mmCIF file of the C-alpha atoms, coordinates in Angstrom:
data_MODEL
# 
_entry.id   MODEL 
# 
loop_
_atom_site.group_PDB 
_atom_site.id 
_atom_site.type_symbol 
_atom_site.label_atom_id 
_atom_site.label_alt_id 
_atom_site.label_comp_id 
_atom_site.label_asym_id 
_atom_site.label_entity_id 
_atom_site.label_seq_id 
_atom_site.pdbx_PDB_ins_code 
_atom_site.Cartn_x 
_atom_site.Cartn_y 
_atom_site.Cartn_z 
_atom_site.occupancy 
_atom_site.B_iso_or_equiv 
_atom_site.pdbx_formal_charge 
_atom_site.auth_seq_id 
_atom_site.auth_comp_id 
_atom_site.auth_asym_id 
_atom_site.auth_atom_id 
_atom_site.pdbx_PDB_model_num 
ATOM 1  C CA . MET A 1 1  ? 38.471 -141.271 -92.209  1.00 0.00 ? 1  MET A CA 1 
ATOM 2  C CA . PHE A 1 2  ? 40.423 -139.318 -89.614  1.00 0.00 ? 2  PHE A CA 1 
ATOM 3  C CA . LEU A 1 3  ? 42.982 -140.748 -90.970  1.00 0.00 ? 3  LEU A CA 1 
ATOM 4  C CA . LEU A 1 4  ? 42.578 -139.720 -94.652  1.00 0.00 ? 4  LEU A CA 1 
ATOM 5  C CA . ASN A 1 5  ? 41.383 -135.751 -92.945  1.00 0.00 ? 5  ASN A CA 1 
ATOM 6  C CA . SER A 1 6  ? 44.622 -135.591 -91.179  1.00 0.00 ? 6  SER A CA 1 
ATOM 7  C CA . PHE A 1 7  ? 47.259 -136.582 -94.888  1.00 0.00 ? 7  PHE A CA 1 
ATOM 8  C CA . SER A 1 8  ? 46.279 -135.199 -98.046  1.00 0.00 ? 8  SER A CA 1 
ATOM 9  C CA . ILE A 1 9  ? 46.790 -137.373 -100.902 1.00 0.00 ? 9  ILE A CA 1 
ATOM 10 C CA . THR A 1 10 ? 50.095 -135.562 -101.935 1.00 0.00 ? 10 THR A CA 1 
ATOM 11 C CA . GLU A 1 11 ? 51.741 -136.063 -97.876  1.00 0.00 ? 11 GLU A CA 1 
ATOM 12 C CA . ILE A 1 12 ? 50.895 -139.972 -98.550  1.00 0.00 ? 12 ILE A CA 1 
ATOM 13 C CA . ARG A 1 13 ? 51.916 -140.110 -102.681 1.00 0.00 ? 13 ARG A CA 1 
ATOM 14 C CA . ASP A 1 14 ? 55.485 -138.163 -101.725 1.00 0.00 ? 14 ASP A CA 1 
ATOM 15 C CA . LEU A 1 15 ? 55.938 -140.759 -98.363  1.00 0.00 ? 15 LEU A CA 1 
ATOM 16 C CA . ILE A 1 16 ? 55.218 -143.270 -100.863 1.00 0.00 ? 16 ILE A CA 1 
ATOM 17 C CA . THR A 1 17 ? 57.403 -141.599 -103.513 1.00 0.00 ? 17 THR A CA 1 
ATOM 18 C CA . GLN A 1 18 ? 59.636 -141.034 -101.347 1.00 0.00 ? 18 GLN A CA 1 
ATOM 19 C CA . SER A 1 19 ? 60.438 -144.895 -100.369 1.00 0.00 ? 19 SER A CA 1 
ATOM 20 C CA . TYR A 1 20 ? 61.254 -145.512 -103.684 1.00 0.00 ? 20 TYR A CA 1 
ATOM 21 C CA . THR A 1 21 ? 63.907 -143.235 -104.116 1.00 0.00 ? 21 THR A CA 1 
ATOM 22 C CA . LEU A 1 22 ? 65.924 -144.429 -100.163 1.00 0.00 ? 22 LEU A CA 1 
ATOM 23 C CA . ALA A 1 23 ? 67.377 -147.328 -102.028 1.00 0.00 ? 23 ALA A CA 1 
ATOM 24 C CA . GLU A 1 24 ? 70.277 -146.951 -99.440  1.00 0.00 ? 24 GLU A CA 1 
ATOM 25 C CA . THR A 1 25 ? 67.432 -148.271 -97.308  1.00 0.00 ? 25 THR A CA 1 
ATOM 26 C CA . TYR A 1 26 ? 67.105 -152.366 -99.579  1.00 0.00 ? 26 TYR A CA 1 
ATOM 27 C CA . ARG A 1 27 ? 71.621 -151.946 -99.223  1.00 0.00 ? 27 ARG A CA 1 
ATOM 28 C CA . SER A 1 28 ? 71.408 -152.050 -95.358  1.00 0.00 ? 28 SER A CA 1 
ATOM 29 C CA . LEU A 1 29 ? 69.417 -155.099 -94.962  1.00 0.00 ? 29 LEU A CA 1 
ATOM 30 C CA . SER A 1 30 ? 72.955 -157.681 -95.329  1.00 0.00 ? 30 SER A CA 1 
ATOM 31 C CA . PRO A 1 31 ? 72.643 -161.048 -95.268  1.00 0.00 ? 31 PRO A CA 1 
ATOM 32 C CA . ALA A 1 32 ? 75.020 -161.075 -92.487  1.00 0.00 ? 32 ALA A CA 1 
ATOM 33 C CA . HIS A 1 33 ? 72.257 -159.073 -90.510  1.00 0.00 ? 33 HIS A CA 1 
ATOM 34 C CA . THR A 1 34 ? 69.240 -160.847 -91.527  1.00 0.00 ? 34 THR A CA 1 
ATOM 35 C CA . LEU A 1 35 ? 71.091 -163.898 -90.193  1.00 0.00 ? 35 LEU A CA 1 
ATOM 36 C CA . THR A 1 36 ? 71.741 -162.529 -87.121  1.00 0.00 ? 36 THR A CA 1 
ATOM 37 C CA . SER A 1 37 ? 68.440 -161.891 -86.506  1.00 0.00 ? 37 SER A CA 1 
ATOM 38 C CA . LEU A 1 38 ? 67.124 -165.588 -87.582  1.00 0.00 ? 38 LEU A CA 1 
ATOM 39 C CA . GLY A 1 39 ? 69.632 -166.537 -85.567  1.00 0.00 ? 39 GLY A CA 1 
ATOM 40 C CA . VAL A 1 40 ? 68.790 -164.357 -82.510  1.00 0.00 ? 40 VAL A CA 1 
ATOM 41 C CA . ALA A 1 41 ? 65.408 -165.292 -83.182  1.00 0.00 ? 41 ALA A CA 1 
ATOM 42 C CA . PHE A 1 42 ? 66.383 -169.121 -82.786  1.00 0.00 ? 42 PHE A CA 1 
ATOM 43 C CA . VAL A 1 43 ? 67.893 -168.599 -79.609  1.00 0.00 ? 43 VAL A CA 1 
ATOM 44 C CA . CYS A 1 44 ? 64.570 -166.563 -78.492  1.00 0.00 ? 44 CYS A CA 1 
ATOM 45 C CA . GLY A 1 45 ? 62.261 -169.632 -79.303  1.00 0.00 ? 45 GLY A CA 1 
ATOM 46 C CA . MET A 1 46 ? 64.574 -172.052 -78.035  1.00 0.00 ? 46 MET A CA 1 
ATOM 47 C CA . MET A 1 47 ? 64.159 -170.243 -74.910  1.00 0.00 ? 47 MET A CA 1 
ATOM 48 C CA . ILE A 1 48 ? 59.980 -170.091 -75.128  1.00 0.00 ? 48 ILE A CA 1 
ATOM 49 C CA . TYR A 1 49 ? 60.380 -174.037 -75.798  1.00 0.00 ? 49 TYR A CA 1 
ATOM 50 C CA . PHE A 1 50 ? 62.678 -174.713 -72.741  1.00 0.00 ? 50 PHE A CA 1 
ATOM 51 C CA . VAL A 1 51 ? 60.123 -172.779 -70.504  1.00 0.00 ? 51 VAL A CA 1 
ATOM 52 C CA . TYR A 1 52 ? 57.158 -174.330 -71.709  1.00 0.00 ? 52 TYR A CA 1 
ATOM 53 C CA . ARG A 1 53 ? 58.449 -177.797 -71.628  1.00 0.00 ? 53 ARG A CA 1 
ATOM 54 C CA . PHE A 1 54 ? 60.079 -177.249 -67.863  1.00 0.00 ? 54 PHE A CA 1 
ATOM 55 C CA . PHE A 1 55 ? 56.565 -175.547 -66.735  1.00 0.00 ? 55 PHE A CA 1 
ATOM 56 C CA . HIS A 1 56 ? 53.845 -177.232 -68.351  1.00 0.00 ? 56 HIS A CA 1 
ATOM 57 C CA . ARG A 1 57 ? 51.414 -179.141 -66.279  1.00 0.00 ? 57 ARG A CA 1 
ATOM 58 C CA . GLY A 1 58 ? 49.528 -180.014 -68.311  1.00 0.00 ? 58 GLY A CA 1 
ATOM 59 C CA . VAL A 1 59 ? 47.877 -184.123 -68.990  1.00 0.00 ? 59 VAL A CA 1 
ATOM 60 C CA . VAL A 1 60 ? 49.494 -184.184 -72.757  1.00 0.00 ? 60 VAL A CA 1 
ATOM 61 C CA . PHE A 1 61 ? 52.921 -182.615 -73.865  1.00 0.00 ? 61 PHE A CA 1 
ATOM 62 C CA . SER A 1 62 ? 52.357 -181.522 -77.591  1.00 0.00 ? 62 SER A CA 1 
ATOM 63 C CA . GLU A 1 63 ? 56.323 -181.982 -79.094  1.00 0.00 ? 63 GLU A CA 1 
ATOM 64 C CA . SER A 1 64 ? 54.922 -180.732 -82.606  1.00 0.00 ? 64 SER A CA 1 
ATOM 65 C CA . TYR A 1 65 ? 53.461 -177.634 -80.725  1.00 0.00 ? 65 TYR A CA 1 
ATOM 66 C CA . ASN A 1 66 ? 56.265 -176.937 -78.936  1.00 0.00 ? 66 ASN A CA 1 
ATOM 67 C CA . ILE A 1 67 ? 58.098 -177.144 -82.188  1.00 0.00 ? 67 ILE A CA 1 
ATOM 68 C CA . LEU A 1 68 ? 55.536 -174.385 -83.926  1.00 0.00 ? 68 LEU A CA 1 
ATOM 69 C CA . LEU A 1 69 ? 56.166 -172.165 -81.161  1.00 0.00 ? 69 LEU A CA 1 
ATOM 70 C CA . VAL A 1 70 ? 60.162 -172.014 -82.473  1.00 0.00 ? 70 VAL A CA 1 
ATOM 71 C CA . LEU A 1 71 ? 58.536 -172.614 -85.987  1.00 0.00 ? 71 LEU A CA 1 
ATOM 72 C CA . VAL A 1 72 ? 56.315 -168.733 -85.517  1.00 0.00 ? 72 VAL A CA 1 
ATOM 73 C CA . THR A 1 73 ? 59.149 -167.005 -83.995  1.00 0.00 ? 73 THR A CA 1 
ATOM 74 C CA . ILE A 1 74 ? 61.666 -166.972 -86.879  1.00 0.00 ? 74 ILE A CA 1 
ATOM 75 C CA . SER A 1 75 ? 58.993 -166.478 -89.436  1.00 0.00 ? 75 SER A CA 1 
ATOM 76 C CA . THR A 1 76 ? 57.895 -163.632 -87.188  1.00 0.00 ? 76 THR A CA 1 
ATOM 77 C CA . SER A 1 77 ? 61.634 -161.979 -87.661  1.00 0.00 ? 77 SER A CA 1 
ATOM 78 C CA . PHE A 1 78 ? 61.298 -162.732 -90.869  1.00 0.00 ? 78 PHE A CA 1 
ATOM 79 C CA . ILE A 1 79 ? 58.941 -160.494 -91.941  1.00 0.00 ? 79 ILE A CA 1 
ATOM 80 C CA . ILE A 1 80 ? 59.435 -157.815 -89.280  1.00 0.00 ? 80 ILE A CA 1 
ATOM 81 C CA . ASN A 1 81 ? 63.125 -157.699 -90.995  1.00 0.00 ? 81 ASN A CA 1 
ATOM 82 C CA . THR A 1 82 ? 60.378 -157.451 -94.734  1.00 0.00 ? 82 THR A CA 1 
ATOM 83 C CA . ILE A 1 83 ? 58.525 -154.903 -93.810  1.00 0.00 ? 83 ILE A CA 1 
ATOM 84 C CA . SER A 1 84 ? 61.225 -152.804 -91.855  1.00 0.00 ? 84 SER A CA 1 
ATOM 85 C CA . VAL A 1 85 ? 62.980 -151.917 -94.252  1.00 0.00 ? 85 VAL A CA 1 
ATOM 86 C CA . ASN A 1 86 ? 60.432 -150.205 -97.234  1.00 0.00 ? 86 ASN A CA 1 
ATOM 87 C CA . ILE A 1 87 ? 56.951 -148.486 -96.418  1.00 0.00 ? 87 ILE A CA 1 
ATOM 88 C CA . VAL A 1 88 ? 55.887 -149.814 -99.254  1.00 0.00 ? 88 VAL A CA 1 
ATOM 89 C CA . LEU A 1 89 ? 56.478 -153.554 -98.574  1.00 0.00 ? 89 LEU A CA 1 
ATOM 90 C CA . SER A 1 90 ? 54.832 -153.647 -95.186  1.00 0.00 ? 90 SER A CA 1 
ATOM 91 C CA . LEU A 1 91 ? 51.527 -151.923 -97.520  1.00 0.00 ? 91 LEU A CA 1 
# 
């Protein structure tokens, strides 16, 4: 309720309209930027993979869980890239 009181409906509408009109933000997300971001996410995911594999002291080591950690890292990076382009996509 506090959020609705601090912003008027016209300000919210103007914010969404401005987000639609800023088409340059779509152009700033190039395929090279996307591939670089996903590559960095893959490298970070592989670091998590190897750290988990090295330091795991449990009875049963789950390789599929470890691979899932890498896939979650990559998919999270893709979703964050998509949302960061435009506020309308995040809504």
